[in-house]
Amino acid sequence: MRGLGLAPLLVMAVIVSVTMCDCHFEAFTLLDSAEVLECMRRIEVSDSDKNSLFTSMQPLIDMYAFTDMLLDPPSPYEELQVDLRAELTALQEAPYASEYDMHKALAQLIAACKDPHLRYVTPYKFRQFSYIHPVRLTASLDEQGDTVLSMAMPPAEYAWSVTAHVHSLFESDPDAASALLTALLLREE
């Protein structure tokens, strides 16, 4: 269980592929996900864009084959009950601090339907990031049924992110960076 002590060091990182809004991120840069989220939350939503989006969503909800079934799902699916029309109306009337928050709320509503055929795709400006962990953690069971935790390098195409992450760790917390490097080196042996 010693590997769990390193878990706080494994922050989510972001590779940025293009520039968006007022944020100017360089392509293929490693950033903290909080920094990117802060940027996305600075994009304001206009009333006309909000009304246009919800007005276009209403007929799509009406055409969805399971809208009525989700009002009163058959047993054993009662926990999947969703009133899409009422929820969409509530979302339309809700105030949003940012465009990101509005799209997130819509995506969560569609996800609540638990239908793999139904999907809400956010605008491109919110999808131009890849979220990665600087190292790969896995958990498996050994022959005795005990949990075995292991840590390894990410796939080759993301290996540069480990170098960047460890470099930033050395600047802020040399002991944590040494522990991470030691664990990775021991794992690779």
PDB file of C-alpha atoms in Angstrom:
ATOM      1  CA  MET A   1       0.000   0.000   0.000  1.00  0.00           C
ATOM      2  CA  ARG A   2       3.020   2.280  -0.057  1.00  0.00           C
ATOM      3  CA  GLY A   3       2.054   3.402  -3.556  1.00  0.00           C
ATOM      4  CA  LEU A   4      -1.031   5.182  -2.245  1.00  0.00           C
ATOM      5  CA  GLY A   5       1.186   7.754  -0.555  1.00  0.00           C
ATOM      6  CA  LEU A   6       2.097   9.040  -3.998  1.00  0.00           C
ATOM      7  CA  ALA A   7      -1.516   9.482  -5.097  1.00  0.00           C
ATOM      8  CA  PRO A   8      -1.695  13.190  -4.113  1.00  0.00           C
ATOM      9  CA  LEU A   9       1.257  13.855  -6.422  1.00  0.00           C
ATOM     10  CA  LEU A  10      -0.573  12.532  -9.442  1.00  0.00           C
ATOM     11  CA  VAL A  11      -2.496  15.598 -10.471  1.00  0.00           C
ATOM     12  CA  MET A  12      -4.580  15.653 -13.608  1.00  0.00           C
ATOM     13  CA  ALA A  13      -2.713  17.379 -16.387  1.00  0.00           C
ATOM     14  CA  VAL A  14      -3.919  18.870 -19.626  1.00  0.00           C
ATOM     15  CA  ILE A  15      -2.405  18.955 -23.086  1.00  0.00           C
ATOM     16  CA  VAL A  16      -3.697  21.932 -24.985  1.00  0.00           C
ATOM     17  CA  SER A  17      -4.029  21.648 -28.725  1.00  0.00           C
ATOM     18  CA  VAL A  18      -5.187  25.159 -29.686  1.00  0.00           C
ATOM     19  CA  THR A  19      -5.909  28.608 -28.276  1.00  0.00           C
ATOM     20  CA  MET A  20      -9.387  29.491 -27.031  1.00  0.00           C
ATOM     21  CA  CYS A  21     -11.265  32.555 -25.722  1.00  0.00           C
ATOM     22  CA  ASP A  22      -9.029  34.997 -23.855  1.00  0.00           C
ATOM     23  CA  CYS A  23      -6.750  32.217 -22.699  1.00  0.00           C
ATOM     24  CA  HIS A  24      -3.613  31.768 -24.689  1.00  0.00           C
ATOM     25  CA  PHE A  25      -2.262  28.287 -24.179  1.00  0.00           C
ATOM     26  CA  GLU A  26       0.556  27.017 -26.311  1.00  0.00           C
ATOM     27  CA  ALA A  27      -0.048  23.757 -28.169  1.00  0.00           C
ATOM     28  CA  PHE A  28       1.093  20.587 -26.403  1.00  0.00           C
ATOM     29  CA  THR A  29       1.741  22.340 -23.112  1.00  0.00           C
ATOM     30  CA  LEU A  30       1.248  20.661 -19.779  1.00  0.00           C
ATOM     31  CA  LEU A  31      -1.144  22.630 -17.575  1.00  0.00           C
ATOM     32  CA  ASP A  32      -3.000  22.074 -14.368  1.00  0.00           C
ATOM     33  CA  SER A  33      -6.635  21.189 -15.059  1.00  0.00           C
ATOM     34  CA  ALA A  34      -7.796  23.890 -12.609  1.00  0.00           C
ATOM     35  CA  GLU A  35      -6.105  26.535 -14.780  1.00  0.00           C
ATOM     36  CA  VAL A  36      -7.946  25.330 -17.866  1.00  0.00           C
ATOM     37  CA  LEU A  37     -11.267  25.105 -16.021  1.00  0.00           C
ATOM     38  CA  GLU A  38     -10.802  28.660 -14.757  1.00  0.00           C
ATOM     39  CA  CYS A  39     -10.298  29.809 -18.337  1.00  0.00           C
ATOM     40  CA  MET A  40     -13.366  27.952 -19.609  1.00  0.00           C
ATOM     41  CA  ARG A  41     -15.469  29.477 -16.850  1.00  0.00           C
ATOM     42  CA  ARG A  42     -14.530  32.979 -18.063  1.00  0.00           C
ATOM     43  CA  ILE A  43     -16.515  32.463 -21.277  1.00  0.00           C
ATOM     44  CA  GLU A  44     -19.801  34.249 -20.704  1.00  0.00           C
ATOM     45  CA  VAL A  45     -23.045  33.006 -22.188  1.00  0.00           C
ATOM     46  CA  SER A  46     -25.300  35.527 -23.900  1.00  0.00           C
ATOM     47  CA  ASP A  47     -29.068  35.363 -23.483  1.00  0.00           C
ATOM     48  CA  SER A  48     -29.533  34.956 -27.232  1.00  0.00           C
ATOM     49  CA  ASP A  49     -27.090  32.021 -27.416  1.00  0.00           C
ATOM     50  CA  LYS A  50     -28.704  30.409 -24.383  1.00  0.00           C
ATOM     51  CA  ASN A  51     -32.233  30.814 -25.775  1.00  0.00           C
ATOM     52  CA  SER A  52     -31.164  29.587 -29.198  1.00  0.00           C
ATOM     53  CA  LEU A  53     -29.595  26.457 -27.730  1.00  0.00           C
ATOM     54  CA  PHE A  54     -32.566  25.546 -25.552  1.00  0.00           C
ATOM     55  CA  THR A  55     -35.057  26.357 -28.314  1.00  0.00           C
ATOM     56  CA  SER A  56     -33.242  23.949 -30.625  1.00  0.00           C
ATOM     57  CA  MET A  57     -33.037  21.269 -27.903  1.00  0.00           C
ATOM     58  CA  GLN A  58     -36.791  21.121 -27.208  1.00  0.00           C
ATOM     59  CA  PRO A  59     -37.830  19.487 -30.528  1.00  0.00           C
ATOM     60  CA  LEU A  60     -34.960  17.015 -30.202  1.00  0.00           C
ATOM     61  CA  ILE A  61     -36.208  15.965 -26.768  1.00  0.00           C
ATOM     62  CA  ASP A  62     -39.716  15.627 -28.217  1.00  0.00           C
ATOM     63  CA  MET A  63     -38.404  13.369 -31.011  1.00  0.00           C
ATOM     64  CA  TYR A  64     -36.379  11.177 -28.636  1.00  0.00           C
ATOM     65  CA  ALA A  65     -38.047   7.754 -28.608  1.00  0.00           C
ATOM     66  CA  PHE A  66     -37.762   7.211 -24.847  1.00  0.00           C
ATOM     67  CA  THR A  67     -38.759  10.655 -23.519  1.00  0.00           C
ATOM     68  CA  ASP A  68     -42.149   9.391 -22.327  1.00  0.00           C
ATOM     69  CA  MET A  69     -40.784   6.069 -21.060  1.00  0.00           C
ATOM     70  CA  LEU A  70     -38.256   7.907 -18.886  1.00  0.00           C
ATOM     71  CA  LEU A  71     -41.150   9.596 -17.050  1.00  0.00           C
ATOM     72  CA  ASP A  72     -42.186   6.225 -15.586  1.00  0.00           C
ATOM     73  CA  PRO A  73     -39.616   3.543 -16.425  1.00  0.00           C
ATOM     74  CA  PRO A  74     -40.649  -0.104 -16.037  1.00  0.00           C
ATOM     75  CA  SER A  75     -39.246  -2.301 -13.292  1.00  0.00           C
ATOM     76  CA  PRO A  76     -36.331  -2.728 -12.508  1.00  0.00           C
ATOM     77  CA  TYR A  77     -35.319   0.630 -14.046  1.00  0.00           C
ATOM     78  CA  GLU A  78     -37.270   2.995 -11.762  1.00  0.00           C
ATOM     79  CA  GLU A  79     -34.066   4.752 -10.661  1.00  0.00           C
ATOM     80  CA  LEU A  80     -33.589   5.951 -14.245  1.00  0.00           C
ATOM     81  CA  GLN A  81     -36.655   8.200 -14.073  1.00  0.00           C
ATOM     82  CA  VAL A  82     -35.992  11.534 -15.789  1.00  0.00           C
ATOM     83  CA  ASP A  83     -38.513  14.144 -16.873  1.00  0.00           C
ATOM     84  CA  LEU A  84     -36.519  15.489 -19.804  1.00  0.00           C
ATOM     85  CA  ARG A  85     -39.014  18.204 -20.732  1.00  0.00           C
ATOM     86  CA  ALA A  86     -39.283  19.584 -17.187  1.00  0.00           C
ATOM     87  CA  GLU A  87     -35.542  19.318 -16.592  1.00  0.00           C
ATOM     88  CA  LEU A  88     -34.790  21.087 -19.881  1.00  0.00           C
ATOM     89  CA  THR A  89     -37.202  23.886 -18.958  1.00  0.00           C
ATOM     90  CA  ALA A  90     -35.568  24.213 -15.527  1.00  0.00           C
ATOM     91  CA  LEU A  91     -32.130  24.382 -17.127  1.00  0.00           C
ATOM     92  CA  GLN A  92     -33.330  27.027 -19.580  1.00  0.00           C
ATOM     93  CA  GLU A  93     -34.628  29.187 -16.732  1.00  0.00           C
ATOM     94  CA  ALA A  94     -31.517  28.732 -14.587  1.00  0.00           C
ATOM     95  CA  PRO A  95     -28.855  31.439 -14.473  1.00  0.00           C
ATOM     96  CA  TYR A  96     -25.361  30.403 -15.568  1.00  0.00           C
ATOM     97  CA  ALA A  97     -22.107  32.010 -14.540  1.00  0.00           C
ATOM     98  CA  SER A  98     -20.499  30.804 -17.769  1.00  0.00           C
ATOM     99  CA  GLU A  99     -21.159  29.054 -21.043  1.00  0.00           C
ATOM    100  CA  TYR A 100     -19.165  26.096 -19.725  1.00  0.00           C
ATOM    101  CA  ASP A 101     -21.549  25.680 -16.770  1.00  0.00           C
ATOM    102  CA  MET A 102     -24.571  25.722 -19.095  1.00  0.00           C
ATOM    103  CA  HIS A 103     -23.137  23.038 -21.390  1.00  0.00           C
ATOM    104  CA  LYS A 104     -22.073  20.970 -18.388  1.00  0.00           C
ATOM    105  CA  ALA A 105     -25.638  21.055 -17.023  1.00  0.00           C
ATOM    106  CA  LEU A 106     -27.034  19.956 -20.391  1.00  0.00           C
ATOM    107  CA  ALA A 107     -24.479  17.159 -20.698  1.00  0.00           C
ATOM    108  CA  GLN A 108     -25.378  15.935 -17.193  1.00  0.00           C
ATOM    109  CA  LEU A 109     -29.082  15.913 -18.074  1.00  0.00           C
ATOM    110  CA  ILE A 110     -28.483  13.813 -21.180  1.00  0.00           C
ATOM    111  CA  ALA A 111     -26.116  11.500 -19.275  1.00  0.00           C
ATOM    112  CA  ALA A 112     -28.856  10.934 -16.666  1.00  0.00           C
ATOM    113  CA  CYS A 113     -30.834   9.079 -19.359  1.00  0.00           C
ATOM    114  CA  LYS A 114     -28.172   6.336 -19.332  1.00  0.00           C
ATOM    115  CA  ASP A 115     -28.768   5.722 -23.043  1.00  0.00           C
ATOM    116  CA  PRO A 116     -25.602   5.053 -25.067  1.00  0.00           C
ATOM    117  CA  HIS A 117     -27.452   6.176 -28.201  1.00  0.00           C
ATOM    118  CA  LEU A 118     -28.138   9.621 -26.761  1.00  0.00           C
ATOM    119  CA  ARG A 119     -25.263  12.042 -26.435  1.00  0.00           C
ATOM    120  CA  TYR A 120     -24.759  15.746 -25.881  1.00  0.00           C
ATOM    121  CA  VAL A 121     -21.667  17.034 -27.640  1.00  0.00           C
ATOM    122  CA  THR A 122     -20.277  20.225 -26.176  1.00  0.00           C
ATOM    123  CA  PRO A 123     -18.929  22.909 -28.521  1.00  0.00           C
ATOM    124  CA  TYR A 124     -15.424  22.359 -29.841  1.00  0.00           C
ATOM    125  CA  LYS A 125     -13.879  25.070 -27.693  1.00  0.00           C
ATOM    126  CA  PHE A 126     -14.579  22.886 -24.644  1.00  0.00           C
ATOM    127  CA  ARG A 127     -13.221  19.694 -26.228  1.00  0.00           C
ATOM    128  CA  GLN A 128      -9.789  20.781 -27.419  1.00  0.00           C
ATOM    129  CA  PHE A 129      -7.960  19.393 -24.412  1.00  0.00           C
ATOM    130  CA  SER A 130      -6.662  15.962 -23.522  1.00  0.00           C
ATOM    131  CA  TYR A 131      -6.666  15.102 -19.845  1.00  0.00           C
ATOM    132  CA  ILE A 132      -3.886  12.791 -18.733  1.00  0.00           C
ATOM    133  CA  HIS A 133      -2.256  11.528 -15.566  1.00  0.00           C
ATOM    134  CA  PRO A 134       1.516  11.869 -15.456  1.00  0.00           C
ATOM    135  CA  VAL A 135       1.794   8.199 -14.501  1.00  0.00           C
ATOM    136  CA  ARG A 136      -0.465   5.203 -14.991  1.00  0.00           C
ATOM    137  CA  LEU A 137      -1.879   3.523 -11.875  1.00  0.00           C
ATOM    138  CA  THR A 138      -3.411   0.061 -12.036  1.00  0.00           C
ATOM    139  CA  ALA A 139      -5.049  -2.177  -9.466  1.00  0.00           C
ATOM    140  CA  SER A 140      -5.457  -5.913  -9.868  1.00  0.00           C
ATOM    141  CA  LEU A 141      -6.028  -9.002  -7.750  1.00  0.00           C
ATOM    142  CA  ASP A 142      -3.278 -11.540  -7.176  1.00  0.00           C
ATOM    143  CA  GLU A 143      -3.853 -15.301  -6.894  1.00  0.00           C
ATOM    144  CA  GLN A 144      -4.770 -14.964  -3.213  1.00  0.00           C
ATOM    145  CA  GLY A 145      -7.355 -12.273  -3.975  1.00  0.00           C
ATOM    146  CA  ASP A 146      -5.282  -9.441  -2.514  1.00  0.00           C
ATOM    147  CA  THR A 147      -5.244  -6.073  -4.245  1.00  0.00           C
ATOM    148  CA  VAL A 148      -1.984  -5.264  -5.990  1.00  0.00           C
ATOM    149  CA  LEU A 149      -1.336  -1.637  -6.888  1.00  0.00           C
ATOM    150  CA  SER A 150       1.213  -0.797  -9.528  1.00  0.00           C
ATOM    151  CA  MET A 151       2.509   2.318 -11.186  1.00  0.00           C
ATOM    152  CA  ALA A 152       3.989   2.617 -14.657  1.00  0.00           C
ATOM    153  CA  MET A 153       4.869   5.141 -17.291  1.00  0.00           C
ATOM    154  CA  PRO A 154       2.009   6.315 -19.509  1.00  0.00           C
ATOM    155  CA  PRO A 155       1.859   5.256 -23.169  1.00  0.00           C
ATOM    156  CA  ALA A 156       4.831   6.448 -25.240  1.00  0.00           C
ATOM    157  CA  GLU A 157       2.953   9.334 -26.862  1.00  0.00           C
ATOM    158  CA  TYR A 158       2.461  10.896 -23.414  1.00  0.00           C
ATOM    159  CA  ALA A 159       5.891  10.098 -21.941  1.00  0.00           C
ATOM    160  CA  TRP A 160       6.998  13.734 -22.342  1.00  0.00           C
ATOM    161  CA  SER A 161       4.296  14.708 -19.831  1.00  0.00           C
ATOM    162  CA  VAL A 162       5.997  12.700 -17.080  1.00  0.00           C
ATOM    163  CA  THR A 163       9.229  14.577 -17.672  1.00  0.00           C
ATOM    164  CA  ALA A 164       7.417  17.923 -17.568  1.00  0.00           C
ATOM    165  CA  HIS A 165       5.444  16.957 -14.471  1.00  0.00           C
ATOM    166  CA  VAL A 166       8.480  15.701 -12.561  1.00  0.00           C
ATOM    167  CA  HIS A 167      10.413  18.831 -13.562  1.00  0.00           C
ATOM    168  CA  SER A 168       7.644  21.043 -12.145  1.00  0.00           C
ATOM    169  CA  LEU A 169       7.534  18.881  -9.002  1.00  0.00           C
ATOM    170  CA  PHE A 170      11.278  19.306  -8.463  1.00  0.00           C
ATOM    171  CA  GLU A 171      10.781  23.059  -8.527  1.00  0.00           C
ATOM    172  CA  SER A 172       7.911  23.011  -6.014  1.00  0.00           C
ATOM    173  CA  ASP A 173       8.523  19.865  -3.910  1.00  0.00           C
ATOM    174  CA  PRO A 174      11.877  18.099  -4.432  1.00  0.00           C
ATOM    175  CA  ASP A 175      11.087  15.338  -1.901  1.00  0.00           C
ATOM    176  CA  ALA A 176       7.823  14.429  -3.619  1.00  0.00           C
ATOM    177  CA  ALA A 177       9.527  14.391  -7.013  1.00  0.00           C
ATOM    178  CA  SER A 178      12.274  12.104  -5.705  1.00  0.00           C
ATOM    179  CA  ALA A 179       9.678   9.723  -4.262  1.00  0.00           C
ATOM    180  CA  LEU A 180       7.812   9.648  -7.573  1.00  0.00           C
ATOM    181  CA  LEU A 181      10.964   9.006  -9.594  1.00  0.00           C
ATOM    182  CA  THR A 182      12.110   6.296  -7.188  1.00  0.00           C
ATOM    183  CA  ALA A 183       8.739   4.544  -7.410  1.00  0.00           C
ATOM    184  CA  LEU A 184       8.776   4.706 -11.208  1.00  0.00           C
ATOM    185  CA  LEU A 185      12.340   3.429 -11.446  1.00  0.00           C
ATOM    186  CA  LEU A 186      11.640   0.563  -9.046  1.00  0.00           C
ATOM    187  CA  ARG A 187       8.514  -0.344 -11.036  1.00  0.00           C
ATOM    188  CA  GLU A 188      10.390  -0.435 -14.342  1.00  0.00           C
ATOM    189  CA  GLU A 189      12.961  -2.941 -13.009  1.00  0.00           C
TER     190      GLU A 189
END
